[in-house]
PDB file of C-alpha atoms in Angstrom:
ATOM      1  CA  MET A   1      20.053  -0.553  16.540  1.00 28.00           C
ATOM      2  CA  ASP A   2      19.519  -3.435  14.149  1.00 33.00           C
ATOM      3  CA  PRO A   3      16.210  -3.531  12.275  1.00 32.00           C
ATOM      4  CA  VAL A   4      13.515  -5.726  13.740  1.00 32.00           C
ATOM      5  CA  GLN A   5      12.495  -8.075  10.961  1.00 35.00           C
ATOM      6  CA  VAL A   6       8.862  -8.962  11.333  1.00 39.00           C
ATOM      7  CA  SER A   7       8.790 -10.972   8.168  1.00 43.00           C
ATOM      8  CA  LYS A   8      10.853 -11.581   5.097  1.00 44.00           C
ATOM      9  CA  SER A   9       9.070 -12.263   1.847  1.00 51.00           C
ATOM     10  CA  ASN A  10      10.376 -12.180  -1.677  1.00 55.00           C
ATOM     11  CA  GLY A  11      13.619 -10.795  -0.261  1.00 62.00           C
ATOM     12  CA  THR A  12      11.852  -7.918   1.517  1.00 74.00           C
ATOM     13  CA  SER A  13      12.444  -7.371   5.244  1.00 81.00           C
ATOM     14  CA  TRP A  14       9.448  -5.634   6.792  1.00 86.00           C
ATOM     15  CA  GLN A  15      10.177  -3.691   9.971  1.00 80.00           C
ATOM     16  CA  THR A  16       7.872  -2.612  12.760  1.00 77.00           C
ATOM     17  CA  VAL A  17       7.476   0.881  14.180  1.00 70.00           C
ATOM     18  CA  ASP A  18      10.031  -0.137  16.832  1.00 71.00           C
ATOM     19  CA  SER A  19      12.629   0.102  14.066  1.00 66.00           C
ATOM     20  CA  LEU A  20      11.879   3.677  13.014  1.00 56.00           C
ATOM     21  CA  LYS A  21      15.518   4.667  13.497  1.00 59.00           C
ATOM     22  CA  THR A  22      16.182   2.829  10.241  1.00 62.00           C
ATOM     23  CA  LEU A  23      13.812   5.077   8.304  1.00 61.00           C
ATOM     24  CA  PRO A  24      15.224   8.035   6.391  1.00 61.00           C
ATOM     25  CA  ALA A  25      16.366  10.881   8.607  1.00 59.00           C
ATOM     26  CA  GLU A  26      15.041  13.504   6.179  1.00 57.00           C
ATOM     27  CA  ALA A  27      11.754  14.928   7.408  1.00 46.00           C
ATOM     28  CA  GLY A  28      10.024  14.673   4.003  1.00 54.00           C
ATOM     29  CA  PRO A  29      10.247  10.921   3.315  1.00 67.00           C
ATOM     30  CA  ARG A  30       9.953  10.045   6.975  1.00 68.00           C
ATOM     31  CA  GLY A  31       6.859  12.236   7.324  1.00 71.00           C
ATOM     32  CA  TRP A  32       5.141  10.408   4.476  1.00 76.00           C
ATOM     33  CA  LEU A  33       6.042   6.997   5.861  1.00 76.00           C
ATOM     34  CA  GLU A  34       4.937   7.730   9.416  1.00 74.00           C
ATOM     35  CA  ASP A  35       1.724   9.577   8.563  1.00 74.00           C
ATOM     36  CA  GLY A  36      -1.165   7.447   9.786  1.00 74.00           C
ATOM     37  CA  GLY A  37      -3.830   9.678   8.257  1.00 74.00           C
ATOM     38  CA  SER A  38      -5.443   9.250   4.882  1.00 76.00           C
ATOM     39  CA  LEU A  39      -2.723   9.181   2.238  1.00 80.00           C
ATOM     40  CA  THR A  40      -5.349   9.864  -0.436  1.00 78.00           C
ATOM     41  CA  ARG A  41      -6.601  12.983   1.333  1.00 80.00           C
ATOM     42  CA  ARG A  42      -3.059  14.262   1.791  1.00 81.00           C
ATOM     43  CA  LEU A  43      -2.281  13.714  -1.887  1.00 83.00           C
ATOM     44  CA  ARG A  44      -5.552  15.409  -2.904  1.00 79.00           C
ATOM     45  CA  ARG A  45      -4.546  18.457  -0.841  1.00 79.00           C
ATOM     46  CA  LEU A  46      -1.242  18.551  -2.702  1.00 73.00           C
ATOM     47  CA  GLY A  47      -2.647  17.913  -6.156  1.00 68.00           C
ATOM     48  CA  GLY A  48      -6.022  19.625  -5.919  1.00 69.00           C
ATOM     49  CA  HIS A  49      -7.884  19.171  -9.178  1.00 68.00           C
ATOM     50  CA  GLY A  50      -4.741  17.586 -10.629  1.00 80.00           C
ATOM     51  CA  PHE A  51      -5.053  14.476  -8.418  1.00 86.00           C
ATOM     52  CA  ARG A  52      -5.522  11.232 -10.364  1.00 89.00           C
ATOM     53  CA  LEU A  53      -5.706   7.535  -9.592  1.00 92.00           C
ATOM     54  CA  ARG A  54      -4.859   5.177 -12.436  1.00 94.00           C
ATOM     55  CA  VAL A  55      -5.732   1.496 -12.144  1.00 96.00           C
ATOM     56  CA  LEU A  56      -2.835  -0.502 -13.585  1.00 96.00           C
ATOM     57  CA  THR A  57      -4.164  -4.027 -13.076  1.00 96.00           C
ATOM     58  CA  GLU A  58      -7.044  -5.642 -11.261  1.00 96.00           C
ATOM     59  CA  GLY A  59      -8.039  -9.276 -11.047  1.00 96.00           C
ATOM     60  CA  TRP A  60      -7.544 -12.648  -9.407  1.00 96.00           C
ATOM     61  CA  GLU A  61      -4.053 -14.037  -8.823  1.00 96.00           C
ATOM     62  CA  SER A  62      -2.566 -17.013  -7.033  1.00 95.00           C
ATOM     63  CA  ALA A  63      -2.017 -16.339  -3.351  1.00 94.00           C
ATOM     64  CA  THR A  64       1.567 -16.062  -2.125  1.00 91.00           C
ATOM     65  CA  ASP A  65       2.789 -17.469   1.173  1.00 91.00           C
ATOM     66  CA  GLU A  66       2.709 -13.901   2.485  1.00 90.00           C
ATOM     67  CA  ASP A  67      -0.948 -13.532   1.424  1.00 92.00           C
ATOM     68  CA  ILE A  68      -1.865 -16.722   3.265  1.00 92.00           C
ATOM     69  CA  LEU A  69      -0.136 -15.495   6.415  1.00 91.00           C
ATOM     70  CA  MET A  70      -1.204 -11.834   6.357  1.00 93.00           C
ATOM     71  CA  LEU A  71      -4.770 -12.424   5.130  1.00 95.00           C
ATOM     72  CA  GLU A  72      -5.335 -15.569   7.163  1.00 92.00           C
ATOM     73  CA  SER A  73      -6.781 -17.322   4.146  1.00 91.00           C
ATOM     74  CA  ASP A  74      -5.788 -20.553   2.501  1.00 86.00           C
ATOM     75  CA  SER A  75      -8.122 -20.182  -0.470  1.00 91.00           C
ATOM     76  CA  GLY A  76      -5.197 -20.168  -2.888  1.00 93.00           C
ATOM     77  CA  ARG A  77      -6.207 -16.943  -4.629  1.00 95.00           C
ATOM     78  CA  VAL A  78      -6.513 -13.221  -3.937  1.00 97.00           C
ATOM     79  CA  ARG A  79      -8.008 -10.248  -5.719  1.00 97.00           C
ATOM     80  CA  VAL A  80      -5.181  -7.829  -6.541  1.00 97.00           C
ATOM     81  CA  ARG A  81      -5.524  -4.168  -7.501  1.00 97.00           C
ATOM     82  CA  ARG A  82      -2.463  -2.157  -8.484  1.00 97.00           C
ATOM     83  CA  VAL A  83      -2.770   1.608  -8.850  1.00 96.00           C
ATOM     84  CA  ARG A  84      -0.652   4.742  -9.153  1.00 95.00           C
ATOM     85  CA  LEU A  85      -1.631   8.006  -7.506  1.00 91.00           C
ATOM     86  CA  ALA A  86      -0.495  11.197  -9.213  1.00 90.00           C
ATOM     87  CA  ALA A  87      -0.829  14.948  -8.854  1.00 87.00           C
ATOM     88  CA  ASP A  88      -0.310  17.449 -11.662  1.00 85.00           C
ATOM     89  CA  GLY A  89       0.872  14.631 -13.925  1.00 86.00           C
ATOM     90  CA  VAL A  90       3.602  13.449 -11.517  1.00 88.00           C
ATOM     91  CA  GLU A  91       3.296   9.878 -10.242  1.00 91.00           C
ATOM     92  CA  LEU A  92       3.722   9.940  -6.461  1.00 90.00           C
ATOM     93  CA  VAL A  93       2.637   6.625  -4.951  1.00 92.00           C
ATOM     94  CA  PHE A  94       2.172   3.071  -6.168  1.00 96.00           C
ATOM     95  CA  ALA A  95      -0.315   0.997  -4.163  1.00 95.00           C
ATOM     96  CA  CYS A  96      -1.129  -2.695  -4.288  1.00 97.00           C
ATOM     97  CA  THR A  97      -4.213  -4.047  -2.536  1.00 96.00           C
ATOM     98  CA  ARG A  98      -4.656  -7.781  -1.912  1.00 97.00           C
ATOM     99  CA  MET A  99      -7.994  -9.233  -0.740  1.00 97.00           C
ATOM    100  CA  PRO A 100      -9.026 -12.824  -0.064  1.00 97.00           C
ATOM    101  CA  PRO A 101     -12.286 -14.204  -1.481  1.00 97.00           C
ATOM    102  CA  GLU A 102     -13.807 -14.211   2.010  1.00 96.00           C
ATOM    103  CA  THR A 103     -13.483 -10.417   2.249  1.00 96.00           C
ATOM    104  CA  LEU A 104     -15.004  -9.907  -1.191  1.00 96.00           C
ATOM    105  CA  ALA A 105     -17.856 -12.294  -0.467  1.00 96.00           C
ATOM    106  CA  ARG A 106     -18.844 -10.127   2.502  1.00 96.00           C
ATOM    107  CA  HIS A 107     -17.993  -6.796   0.798  1.00 95.00           C
ATOM    108  CA  PRO A 108     -18.500  -7.244  -2.986  1.00 96.00           C
ATOM    109  CA  TRP A 109     -18.395  -3.453  -3.540  1.00 95.00           C
ATOM    110  CA  LEU A 110     -14.590  -3.699  -3.089  1.00 95.00           C
ATOM    111  CA  ALA A 111     -14.360  -5.355  -6.512  1.00 94.00           C
ATOM    112  CA  ARG A 112     -16.129  -2.378  -8.101  1.00 94.00           C
ATOM    113  CA  LEU A 113     -14.002   0.549  -6.902  1.00 93.00           C
ATOM    114  CA  GLY A 114     -12.990   1.559 -10.415  1.00 92.00           C
ATOM    115  CA  ASP A 115     -10.884   4.711 -10.174  1.00 90.00           C
ATOM    116  CA  LYS A 116     -12.033   5.500  -6.626  1.00 91.00           C
ATOM    117  CA  PRO A 117      -9.232   5.271  -4.049  1.00 91.00           C
ATOM    118  CA  LEU A 118      -9.611   2.510  -1.472  1.00 93.00           C
ATOM    119  CA  GLY A 119      -8.837   4.990   1.317  1.00 88.00           C
ATOM    120  CA  GLU A 120     -11.819   7.147   0.345  1.00 87.00           C
ATOM    121  CA  ALA A 121     -14.078   4.118   0.144  1.00 89.00           C
ATOM    122  CA  LEU A 122     -13.106   3.085   3.680  1.00 90.00           C
ATOM    123  CA  ALA A 123     -12.843   6.550   5.271  1.00 84.00           C
ATOM    124  CA  ASP A 124     -16.422   6.967   6.403  1.00 79.00           C
ATOM    125  CA  ARG A 125     -17.014   3.427   7.588  1.00 87.00           C
ATOM    126  CA  THR A 126     -17.184   2.941  11.336  1.00 90.00           C
ATOM    127  CA  ASP A 127     -16.290  -0.761  11.189  1.00 93.00           C
ATOM    128  CA  VAL A 128     -12.769  -0.275   9.739  1.00 94.00           C
ATOM    129  CA  ARG A 129      -9.525  -0.615  11.685  1.00 93.00           C
ATOM    130  CA  ARG A 130      -5.980  -0.324  10.378  1.00 91.00           C
ATOM    131  CA  THR A 131      -3.090  -2.309  11.817  1.00 92.00           C
ATOM    132  CA  PRO A 132       0.249  -0.598  12.541  1.00 90.00           C
ATOM    133  CA  PHE A 133       2.507   0.042   9.574  1.00 90.00           C
ATOM    134  CA  GLU A 134       5.511  -2.062   8.681  1.00 90.00           C
ATOM    135  CA  PHE A 135       8.273  -0.527   6.582  1.00 87.00           C
ATOM    136  CA  ALA A 136      10.849  -1.718   4.055  1.00 87.00           C
ATOM    137  CA  ARG A 137      13.563  -0.273   1.866  1.00 87.00           C
ATOM    138  CA  LEU A 138      12.858  -1.872  -1.525  1.00 90.00           C
ATOM    139  CA  SER A 139      15.711  -2.687  -3.895  1.00 90.00           C
ATOM    140  CA  PRO A 140      15.878  -3.780  -7.544  1.00 89.00           C
ATOM    141  CA  GLY A 141      14.893  -7.399  -7.989  1.00 89.00           C
ATOM    142  CA  GLN A 142      12.215  -7.283  -5.312  1.00 91.00           C
ATOM    143  CA  ILE A 143       8.770  -7.968  -6.753  1.00 92.00           C
ATOM    144  CA  LEU A 144       7.023  -5.024  -5.092  1.00 93.00           C
ATOM    145  CA  LEU A 145       9.566  -2.529  -6.441  1.00 93.00           C
ATOM    146  CA  GLU A 146       9.385  -4.065  -9.904  1.00 93.00           C
ATOM    147  CA  ASP A 147       5.585  -3.814  -9.826  1.00 94.00           C
ATOM    148  CA  ALA A 148       5.814  -0.178  -8.690  1.00 94.00           C
ATOM    149  CA  LEU A 149       8.159   0.787 -11.544  1.00 93.00           C
ATOM    150  CA  ARG A 150       6.709  -1.382 -14.344  1.00 93.00           C
ATOM    151  CA  GLY A 151       5.894   0.705 -17.419  1.00 91.00           C
ATOM    152  CA  THR A 152       7.812   3.770 -16.208  1.00 90.00           C
ATOM    153  CA  ASP A 153      11.233   5.195 -16.957  1.00 89.00           C
ATOM    154  CA  MET A 154      12.008   5.508 -13.236  1.00 87.00           C
ATOM    155  CA  ALA A 155      15.147   3.665 -12.131  1.00 87.00           C
ATOM    156  CA  PRO A 156      15.878   4.521  -8.494  1.00 86.00           C
ATOM    157  CA  GLU A 157      18.440   2.526  -6.527  1.00 86.00           C
ATOM    158  CA  SER A 158      15.787   1.895  -3.890  1.00 87.00           C
ATOM    159  CA  LEU A 159      12.462   3.204  -2.618  1.00 90.00           C
ATOM    160  CA  TRP A 160      10.682   3.134   0.715  1.00 88.00           C
ATOM    161  CA  GLY A 161       7.448   1.243   1.119  1.00 91.00           C
ATOM    162  CA  ARG A 162       5.019   0.462   3.874  1.00 90.00           C
ATOM    163  CA  ARG A 163       2.288  -2.078   4.403  1.00 93.00           C
ATOM    164  CA  SER A 164      -0.625  -2.570   6.748  1.00 93.00           C
ATOM    165  CA  ARG A 165      -3.888  -4.417   6.946  1.00 95.00           C
ATOM    166  CA  PHE A 166      -7.310  -2.863   6.970  1.00 94.00           C
ATOM    167  CA  LEU A 167      -9.955  -4.869   8.773  1.00 96.00           C
ATOM    168  CA  ILE A 168     -13.591  -4.333   7.859  1.00 96.00           C
ATOM    169  CA  GLY A 169     -15.034  -6.064  10.868  1.00 93.00           C
ATOM    170  CA  ASP A 170     -12.955  -9.235  10.775  1.00 93.00           C
ATOM    171  CA  HIS A 171     -12.352  -9.207   7.018  1.00 96.00           C
ATOM    172  CA  PRO A 172      -8.756  -8.301   6.048  1.00 97.00           C
ATOM    173  CA  ILE A 173      -7.345  -6.261   3.180  1.00 97.00           C
ATOM    174  CA  LEU A 174      -3.568  -6.070   2.760  1.00 96.00           C
ATOM    175  CA  VAL A 175      -2.265  -2.756   1.379  1.00 95.00           C
ATOM    176  CA  TYR A 176       1.253  -1.975   0.173  1.00 95.00           C
ATOM    177  CA  GLU A 177       2.284   1.605  -0.645  1.00 93.00           C
ATOM    178  CA  VAL A 178       5.529   2.529  -2.400  1.00 94.00           C
ATOM    179  CA  PHE A 179       6.627   6.153  -2.321  1.00 91.00           C
ATOM    180  CA  LEU A 180       7.860   7.099  -5.797  1.00 91.00           C
ATOM    181  CA  PRO A 181      10.685   9.587  -6.559  1.00 88.00           C
ATOM    182  CA  GLY A 182       8.241  12.290  -7.720  1.00 84.00           C
ATOM    183  CA  LEU A 183       6.954  12.677  -4.170  1.00 81.00           C
ATOM    184  CA  ALA A 184      10.153  14.463  -3.126  1.00 78.00           C
ATOM    185  CA  GLY A 185       9.205  17.426  -5.314  1.00 71.00           C
ATOM    186  CA  PHE A 186       5.885  17.840  -3.544  1.00 68.00           C
ATOM    187  CA  GLY A 187       7.292  18.776  -0.170  1.00 58.00           C
ATOM    188  CA  ASP A 188       5.888  17.761   3.159  1.00 54.00           C
ATOM    189  CA  ALA A 189       2.278  18.968   2.909  1.00 48.00           C
TER     190      ALA A 189
END
């Protein structure tokens, strides 16, 4: 079955859940990609007291065409937060969160997360929904993969990523997660 391309941005073809046959057959990577639960909680279980979130960058950037489409905002700018999640000193996941000014105007606390994971900040809210995941195999030269590997000595041929939108009421947040090579050593907890 050919992948269903839901969108193509910056050379990345995002696929819907209908295309899951294109995901890795190995249970480990596939289990991480398909897990709809809290990624932060799962990583905390793995890493225990060794779990860490490191903010790489945070601030305003020009909106991309994909931001305008996915966030339904034509403001021309988005607040971007890039982080890496690690356990026991091993970097496991890179995440990039993109929020339009309209979301931050209604929820200014999102700009003050510091080293608190977004997933934990949203977990107990009753007004949050998450859209279905879309998946992509990221290759060198694609912006999201380059962002995920910037400042590391990792040089994989490709990595799997997923994206979805959180909606706090009607206010969107776009989240990308890239599963780094170190995750393979942590099993399928």
